[in-house]
PDB file of C-alpha atoms in Angstrom:
ATOM      1  CA  MET A   1     -29.253 -18.807  33.834  1.00 48.00           C
ATOM      2  CA  ALA A   2     -27.589 -15.685  35.265  1.00 50.00           C
ATOM      3  CA  VAL A   3     -25.812 -15.718  38.635  1.00 46.00           C
ATOM      4  CA  SER A   4     -25.828 -13.037  41.350  1.00 57.00           C
ATOM      5  CA  ALA A   5     -23.416 -12.763  44.299  1.00 66.00           C
ATOM      6  CA  PHE A   6     -23.782 -11.310  47.791  1.00 79.00           C
ATOM      7  CA  ALA A   7     -21.280 -10.844  50.618  1.00 87.00           C
ATOM      8  CA  ASP A   8     -21.398 -12.405  54.070  1.00 95.00           C
ATOM      9  CA  THR A   9     -19.012 -12.644  57.041  1.00 97.00           C
ATOM     10  CA  GLU A  10     -17.856 -15.201  59.586  1.00 97.00           C
ATOM     11  CA  SER A  11     -16.085 -14.175  62.821  1.00 97.00           C
ATOM     12  CA  PHE A  12     -13.864 -15.887  65.395  1.00 98.00           C
ATOM     13  CA  SER A  13     -12.433 -14.548  68.691  1.00 98.00           C
ATOM     14  CA  TYR A  14      -9.526 -15.755  70.809  1.00 98.00           C
ATOM     15  CA  SER A  15      -8.024 -14.400  74.044  1.00 98.00           C
ATOM     16  CA  VAL A  16      -4.731 -14.426  75.946  1.00 98.00           C
ATOM     17  CA  PRO A  17      -4.877 -13.708  79.733  1.00 98.00           C
ATOM     18  CA  THR A  18      -2.801 -11.012  81.415  1.00 98.00           C
ATOM     19  CA  THR A  19       0.798 -12.222  81.518  1.00 98.00           C
ATOM     20  CA  THR A  20       4.167 -10.627  82.322  1.00 98.00           C
ATOM     21  CA  THR A  21       6.012  -9.630  79.158  1.00 98.00           C
ATOM     22  CA  THR A  22       7.771 -10.812  77.123  1.00 97.00           C
ATOM     23  CA  TRP A  23       5.481 -13.672  76.000  1.00 98.00           C
ATOM     24  CA  THR A  24       4.407 -15.529  72.851  1.00 97.00           C
ATOM     25  CA  GLN A  25       1.121 -17.397  72.576  1.00 97.00           C
ATOM     26  CA  VAL A  26       0.237 -19.695  69.661  1.00 98.00           C
ATOM     27  CA  ILE A  27      -3.397 -19.203  68.626  1.00 97.00           C
ATOM     28  CA  ASN A  28      -4.948 -21.937  66.509  1.00 98.00           C
ATOM     29  CA  VAL A  29      -7.330 -19.957  64.299  1.00 98.00           C
ATOM     30  CA  ASP A  30     -10.196 -21.721  62.547  1.00 98.00           C
ATOM     31  CA  GLN A  31      -9.775 -21.580  58.784  1.00 98.00           C
ATOM     32  CA  PHE A  32     -12.527 -20.454  56.431  1.00 98.00           C
ATOM     33  CA  ASN A  33     -14.505 -23.396  55.032  1.00 96.00           C
ATOM     34  CA  THR A  34     -14.780 -22.759  51.296  1.00 95.00           C
ATOM     35  CA  SER A  35     -18.009 -24.773  51.142  1.00 95.00           C
ATOM     36  CA  LEU A  36     -19.655 -21.556  52.432  1.00 96.00           C
ATOM     37  CA  GLY A  37     -18.509 -19.512  49.432  1.00 97.00           C
ATOM     38  CA  THR A  38     -15.455 -17.728  48.065  1.00 97.00           C
ATOM     39  CA  LEU A  39     -13.166 -15.977  50.573  1.00 98.00           C
ATOM     40  CA  THR A  40     -12.541 -12.376  49.462  1.00 98.00           C
ATOM     41  CA  SER A  41     -10.789 -10.765  52.465  1.00 98.00           C
ATOM     42  CA  VAL A  42      -9.490 -11.458  55.974  1.00 98.00           C
ATOM     43  CA  SER A  43      -9.538  -8.859  58.767  1.00 98.00           C
ATOM     44  CA  TYR A  44      -7.470  -9.095  61.964  1.00 96.00           C
ATOM     45  CA  THR A  45      -7.958  -7.032  65.125  1.00 98.00           C
ATOM     46  CA  ILE A  46      -5.795  -7.178  68.241  1.00 98.00           C
ATOM     47  CA  SER A  47      -6.961  -5.405  71.395  1.00 98.00           C
ATOM     48  CA  GLY A  48      -6.327  -5.467  75.115  1.00 98.00           C
ATOM     49  CA  THR A  49      -4.675  -3.673  78.010  1.00 98.00           C
ATOM     50  CA  LEU A  50      -1.078  -2.988  78.990  1.00 98.00           C
ATOM     51  CA  THR A  51      -0.569  -2.668  82.760  1.00 98.00           C
ATOM     52  CA  GLY A  52       2.354  -2.393  85.123  1.00 98.00           C
ATOM     53  CA  THR A  53       4.523  -0.647  87.689  1.00 98.00           C
ATOM     54  CA  ALA A  54       7.261   1.928  87.111  1.00 98.00           C
ATOM     55  CA  GLN A  55       9.985   2.948  89.570  1.00 98.00           C
ATOM     56  CA  ALA A  56      12.701   5.600  89.493  1.00 98.00           C
ATOM     57  CA  SER A  57      15.566   6.465  91.843  1.00 98.00           C
ATOM     58  CA  ASN A  58      17.603   9.683  91.800  1.00 98.00           C
ATOM     59  CA  ASN A  59      21.042   8.667  93.058  1.00 98.00           C
ATOM     60  CA  SER A  60      22.601  12.137  92.747  1.00 97.00           C
ATOM     61  CA  THR A  61      23.557  13.998  95.940  1.00 97.00           C
ATOM     62  CA  THR A  62      24.026  17.285  94.050  1.00 96.00           C
ATOM     63  CA  SER A  63      21.050  17.759  91.706  1.00 97.00           C
ATOM     64  CA  GLU A  64      17.371  16.958  91.433  1.00 97.00           C
ATOM     65  CA  ASP A  65      16.219  14.666  88.628  1.00 98.00           C
ATOM     66  CA  ASN A  66      13.518  15.333  86.042  1.00 98.00           C
ATOM     67  CA  VAL A  67      12.546  11.821  84.996  1.00 98.00           C
ATOM     68  CA  GLU A  68      10.222  10.338  82.404  1.00 98.00           C
ATOM     69  CA  LEU A  69       8.750   6.885  82.993  1.00 98.00           C
ATOM     70  CA  ASN A  70       7.447   5.074  79.895  1.00 98.00           C
ATOM     71  CA  LEU A  71       5.382   1.906  80.205  1.00 98.00           C
ATOM     72  CA  LYS A  72       5.457   0.419  76.720  1.00 98.00           C
ATOM     73  CA  ALA A  73       5.041  -2.853  74.818  1.00 98.00           C
ATOM     74  CA  THR A  74       4.825  -4.096  71.248  1.00 98.00           C
ATOM     75  CA  LEU A  75       1.845  -6.356  70.541  1.00 98.00           C
ATOM     76  CA  LYS A  76       2.078  -8.268  67.295  1.00 98.00           C
ATOM     77  CA  LEU A  77       0.068 -10.958  65.485  1.00 98.00           C
ATOM     78  CA  THR A  78       2.149 -12.908  62.981  1.00 98.00           C
ATOM     79  CA  ARG A  79       1.734 -15.614  60.367  1.00 97.00           C
ATOM     80  CA  PRO A  80       3.255 -19.069  60.958  1.00 96.00           C
ATOM     81  CA  ASP A  81       6.442 -17.807  59.222  1.00 96.00           C
ATOM     82  CA  ASN A  82       6.586 -14.876  61.733  1.00 95.00           C
ATOM     83  CA  THR A  83       5.777 -12.165  59.188  1.00 97.00           C
ATOM     84  CA  THR A  84       3.508  -9.485  60.674  1.00 97.00           C
ATOM     85  CA  LEU A  85      -0.253  -9.387  60.145  1.00 97.00           C
ATOM     86  CA  VAL A  86      -1.070  -6.533  62.559  1.00 98.00           C
ATOM     87  CA  GLN A  87       0.833  -4.635  65.268  1.00 98.00           C
ATOM     88  CA  SER A  88       0.100  -2.181  68.102  1.00 98.00           C
ATOM     89  CA  VAL A  89       2.532  -0.276  70.352  1.00 98.00           C
ATOM     90  CA  PRO A  90       0.696   0.993  73.483  1.00 98.00           C
ATOM     91  CA  LEU A  91       2.530   3.565  75.588  1.00 98.00           C
ATOM     92  CA  THR A  92       1.763   5.577  78.719  1.00 98.00           C
ATOM     93  CA  THR A  93       4.211   8.240  79.932  1.00 98.00           C
ATOM     94  CA  THR A  94       4.561   9.904  83.360  1.00 98.00           C
ATOM     95  CA  SER A  95       6.924  12.814  84.094  1.00 98.00           C
ATOM     96  CA  VAL A  96       8.017  13.666  87.676  1.00 98.00           C
ATOM     97  CA  THR A  97      10.787  15.581  89.448  1.00 98.00           C
ATOM     98  CA  LEU A  98      12.777  13.703  92.089  1.00 98.00           C
ATOM     99  CA  ALA A  99      14.572  15.551  94.881  1.00 98.00           C
ATOM    100  CA  VAL A 100      18.314  15.440  95.532  1.00 98.00           C
ATOM    101  CA  TRP A 101      19.277  12.221  97.290  1.00 97.00           C
ATOM    102  CA  ASP A 102      20.472  12.756 100.888  1.00 96.00           C
ATOM    103  CA  GLY A 103      23.089  10.018 100.572  1.00 95.00           C
ATOM    104  CA  ASN A 104      21.599   7.855 103.293  1.00 94.00           C
ATOM    105  CA  GLY A 105      20.700   4.225 102.704  1.00 93.00           C
ATOM    106  CA  ALA A 106      21.238   2.040  99.676  1.00 93.00           C
ATOM    107  CA  THR A 107      20.680   2.798  96.031  1.00 94.00           C
ATOM    108  CA  PRO A 108      18.507   2.399  94.141  1.00 97.00           C
ATOM    109  CA  HIS A 109      15.692   3.603  96.382  1.00 97.00           C
ATOM    110  CA  TYR A 110      12.132   3.914  95.085  1.00 98.00           C
ATOM    111  CA  THR A 111      10.540   5.996  97.835  1.00 97.00           C
ATOM    112  CA  PRO A 112      10.027   9.789  98.022  1.00 97.00           C
ATOM    113  CA  PRO A 113      11.367  12.368  97.951  1.00 97.00           C
ATOM    114  CA  SER A 114      14.292  11.210  95.777  1.00 98.00           C
ATOM    115  CA  GLY A 115      12.564   8.077  94.489  1.00 98.00           C
ATOM    116  CA  ILE A 116       9.121   7.067  93.278  1.00 98.00           C
ATOM    117  CA  THR A 117       6.985   3.970  92.671  1.00 98.00           C
ATOM    118  CA  LEU A 118       3.991   4.240  90.326  1.00 98.00           C
ATOM    119  CA  GLU A 119       1.580   1.323  90.580  1.00 98.00           C
ATOM    120  CA  GLY A 120      -1.546   0.536  88.606  1.00 97.00           C
ATOM    121  CA  LEU A 121      -0.388   2.086  85.326  1.00 98.00           C
ATOM    122  CA  SER A 122      -2.665   1.096  82.449  1.00 98.00           C
ATOM    123  CA  VAL A 123      -3.246   1.825  78.772  1.00 98.00           C
ATOM    124  CA  SER A 124      -5.603   0.137  76.298  1.00 98.00           C
ATOM    125  CA  TYR A 125      -4.794  -0.677  72.698  1.00 98.00           C
ATOM    126  CA  THR A 126      -6.584  -1.796  69.530  1.00 98.00           C
ATOM    127  CA  GLN A 127      -5.368  -2.165  65.971  1.00 98.00           C
ATOM    128  CA  THR A 128      -6.998  -3.585  62.846  1.00 98.00           C
ATOM    129  CA  SER A 129      -5.614  -4.644  59.493  1.00 98.00           C
ATOM    130  CA  SER A 130      -6.975  -6.627  56.552  1.00 97.00           C
ATOM    131  CA  THR A 131      -5.760  -8.346  53.425  1.00 96.00           C
ATOM    132  CA  THR A 132      -7.035  -9.512  50.055  1.00 97.00           C
ATOM    133  CA  ALA A 133      -3.694 -10.958  48.982  1.00 97.00           C
ATOM    134  CA  PRO A 134      -4.183 -14.317  47.206  1.00 97.00           C
ATOM    135  CA  LEU A 135      -1.478 -16.009  49.311  1.00 96.00           C
ATOM    136  CA  ASP A 136      -3.213 -14.968  52.531  1.00 97.00           C
ATOM    137  CA  LEU A 137      -6.637 -16.020  51.255  1.00 98.00           C
ATOM    138  CA  ALA A 138      -5.180 -19.436  50.436  1.00 97.00           C
ATOM    139  CA  LEU A 139      -3.442 -19.597  53.826  1.00 96.00           C
ATOM    140  CA  PHE A 140      -6.687 -18.994  55.719  1.00 98.00           C
ATOM    141  CA  SER A 141      -8.835 -21.323  53.601  1.00 97.00           C
ATOM    142  CA  GLY A 142      -9.401 -24.930  54.615  1.00 97.00           C
ATOM    143  CA  THR A 143     -11.215 -27.146  57.076  1.00 95.00           C
ATOM    144  CA  GLY A 144      -8.698 -27.127  59.916  1.00 96.00           C
ATOM    145  CA  THR A 145      -6.807 -24.495  61.918  1.00 98.00           C
ATOM    146  CA  ILE A 146      -3.821 -22.262  61.253  1.00 97.00           C
ATOM    147  CA  PRO A 147      -1.286 -21.465  64.039  1.00 98.00           C
ATOM    148  CA  LEU A 148      -0.781 -17.704  64.413  1.00 98.00           C
ATOM    149  CA  ASN A 149       1.664 -16.211  66.899  1.00 98.00           C
ATOM    150  CA  MET A 150       0.480 -13.499  69.288  1.00 98.00           C
ATOM    151  CA  LYS A 151       3.520 -11.762  70.812  1.00 98.00           C
ATOM    152  CA  ALA A 152       3.873  -9.170  73.585  1.00 98.00           C
ATOM    153  CA  THR A 153       7.344  -7.662  73.910  1.00 98.00           C
ATOM    154  CA  GLY A 154       8.071  -5.357  76.845  1.00 97.00           C
ATOM    155  CA  ASN A 155       9.765  -2.081  75.812  1.00 97.00           C
ATOM    156  CA  SER A 156       9.353   0.010  78.993  1.00 98.00           C
ATOM    157  CA  PHE A 157      12.094   2.567  79.639  1.00 98.00           C
ATOM    158  CA  GLY A 158      13.020   5.612  81.699  1.00 98.00           C
ATOM    159  CA  ALA A 159      15.059   8.765  81.162  1.00 97.00           C
ATOM    160  CA  GLY A 160      16.404  11.418  83.526  1.00 97.00           C
ATOM    161  CA  ASP A 161      18.706  14.451  83.548  1.00 96.00           C
ATOM    162  CA  SER A 162      20.663  14.045  86.792  1.00 94.00           C
ATOM    163  CA  GLY A 163      23.112  11.617  85.233  1.00 91.00           C
ATOM    164  CA  ASN A 164      22.697   9.297  88.211  1.00 96.00           C
ATOM    165  CA  ASP A 165      19.361   7.489  88.157  1.00 97.00           C
ATOM    166  CA  THR A 166      17.997   3.968  88.149  1.00 98.00           C
ATOM    167  CA  PHE A 167      14.726   2.662  86.669  1.00 98.00           C
ATOM    168  CA  ASN A 168      12.733  -0.507  87.181  1.00 98.00           C
ATOM    169  CA  PHE A 169       9.573  -1.707  85.410  1.00 98.00           C
ATOM    170  CA  THR A 170       7.093  -4.545  85.647  1.00 98.00           C
ATOM    171  CA  THR A 171       5.105  -4.845  82.402  1.00 98.00           C
ATOM    172  CA  LEU A 172       2.076  -7.072  81.772  1.00 98.00           C
ATOM    173  CA  ALA A 173      -0.282  -7.410  78.820  1.00 98.00           C
ATOM    174  CA  ASN A 174      -3.335  -9.332  77.692  1.00 98.00           C
ATOM    175  CA  ALA A 175      -4.781  -9.716  74.217  1.00 98.00           C
ATOM    176  CA  GLN A 176      -7.916 -10.470  72.250  1.00 98.00           C
ATOM    177  CA  VAL A 177      -7.635 -11.558  68.637  1.00 98.00           C
ATOM    178  CA  ASP A 178     -10.648 -11.176  66.338  1.00 98.00           C
ATOM    179  CA  ILE A 179     -10.635 -12.713  62.867  1.00 98.00           C
ATOM    180  CA  VAL A 180     -13.330 -11.774  60.335  1.00 98.00           C
ATOM    181  CA  TYR A 181     -13.716 -13.608  57.036  1.00 98.00           C
ATOM    182  CA  THR A 182     -15.615 -11.826  54.289  1.00 98.00           C
ATOM    183  CA  TYR A 183     -16.813 -14.093  51.502  1.00 98.00           C
ATOM    184  CA  SER A 184     -19.117 -14.061  48.495  1.00 96.00           C
ATOM    185  CA  VAL A 185     -21.977 -16.449  47.859  1.00 94.00           C
ATOM    186  CA  SER A 186     -23.403 -17.030  44.392  1.00 79.00           C
ATOM    187  CA  SER A 187     -27.043 -17.819  43.687  1.00 66.00           C
ATOM    188  CA  PRO A 188     -28.849 -18.431  40.360  1.00 60.00           C
ATOM    189  CA  VAL A 189     -31.157 -15.722  39.025  1.00 54.00           C
ATOM    190  CA  PRO A 190     -33.907 -16.721  36.508  1.00 56.00           C
ATOM    191  CA  GLU A 191     -33.467 -15.098  33.101  1.00 60.00           C
ATOM    192  CA  ALA A 192     -36.133 -13.011  31.398  1.00 54.00           C
ATOM    193  CA  GLY A 193     -37.615 -15.983  29.550  1.00 59.00           C
ATOM    194  CA  THR A 194     -37.933 -17.927  32.759  1.00 54.00           C
ATOM    195  CA  TRP A 195     -39.666 -15.038  34.519  1.00 46.00           C
ATOM    196  CA  ALA A 196     -42.070 -14.777  31.550  1.00 53.00           C
ATOM    197  CA  ALA A 197     -42.908 -18.463  31.777  1.00 51.00           C
ATOM    198  CA  ILE A 198     -43.528 -18.152  35.501  1.00 50.00           C
ATOM    199  CA  GLY A 199     -45.755 -15.137  34.923  1.00 55.00           C
ATOM    200  CA  PHE A 200     -47.733 -16.891  32.150  1.00 47.00           C
ATOM    201  CA  ALA A 201     -48.269 -19.955  34.342  1.00 49.00           C
ATOM    202  CA  GLY A 202     -49.569 -17.762  37.131  1.00 51.00           C
ATOM    203  CA  LEU A 203     -51.890 -15.919  34.725  1.00 47.00           C
ATOM    204  CA  ALA A 204     -53.237 -19.168  33.325  1.00 50.00           C
ATOM    205  CA  GLY A 205     -53.944 -20.439  36.813  1.00 54.00           C
ATOM    206  CA  GLY A 206     -55.811 -17.245  37.610  1.00 54.00           C
ATOM    207  CA  VAL A 207     -57.998 -17.534  34.509  1.00 44.00           C
ATOM    208  CA  THR A 208     -58.857 -21.158  35.312  1.00 49.00           C
ATOM    209  CA  TYR A 209     -59.829 -20.198  38.853  1.00 46.00           C
ATOM    210  CA  PHE A 210     -62.030 -17.351  37.550  1.00 44.00           C
ATOM    211  CA  ARG A 211     -63.859 -19.659  35.114  1.00 46.00           C
ATOM    212  CA  ARG A 212     -64.539 -22.205  37.863  1.00 49.00           C
ATOM    213  CA  ARG A 213     -66.083 -19.521  40.013  1.00 45.00           C
ATOM    214  CA  GLN A 214     -68.273 -18.444  37.099  1.00 49.00           C
ATOM    215  CA  ALA A 215     -69.417 -22.037  36.553  1.00 47.00           C
ATOM    216  CA  LYS A 216     -70.425 -22.381  40.186  1.00 50.00           C
ATOM    217  CA  ALA A 217     -72.431 -19.174  39.963  1.00 42.00           C
TER     218      ALA A 217
END
């Protein structure tokens, strides 16, 4: 008897709440149960939002400061051995000009006109990758869970041209991890001889029914 195969999918989702970077969260991902079929590929998607506050202070009493504030993080999903499955690097950049500092008060200072505080900065991210590598398919197959590491590393930074500036950042990130298993399922297909036998049986039944109706008439 011949065999045909068709593809199907199974999905799992996991989330990490908004937390100040840098953080690492272990996610126990459900493995693919091979009783459903044969695993052919694994897809991983990480998504979420990077948020935070950026501050800059121009400490120069002789020149204004053209500054660039970069809220940035590296989001990474890794295998148990810390090798990367998928990575995203969200970044939002703001450029401003800060006035010459009047020399009064302490430094750094994050209020205008020679300082600035930017609150409510936000940027979304999403990144998908997939694998058909035999080692990964074996890693994700089983009846238990596999511990993956979801990491958020803060990389925020500032730059200015006065030569005397100070920067400060608060960086937070959340994450959603989506795992999709694609697998094949095999099912038997009757061969030509079998279909012929089924057709003949149906024909014979039809003839018998027709004769019975004739007899009743």
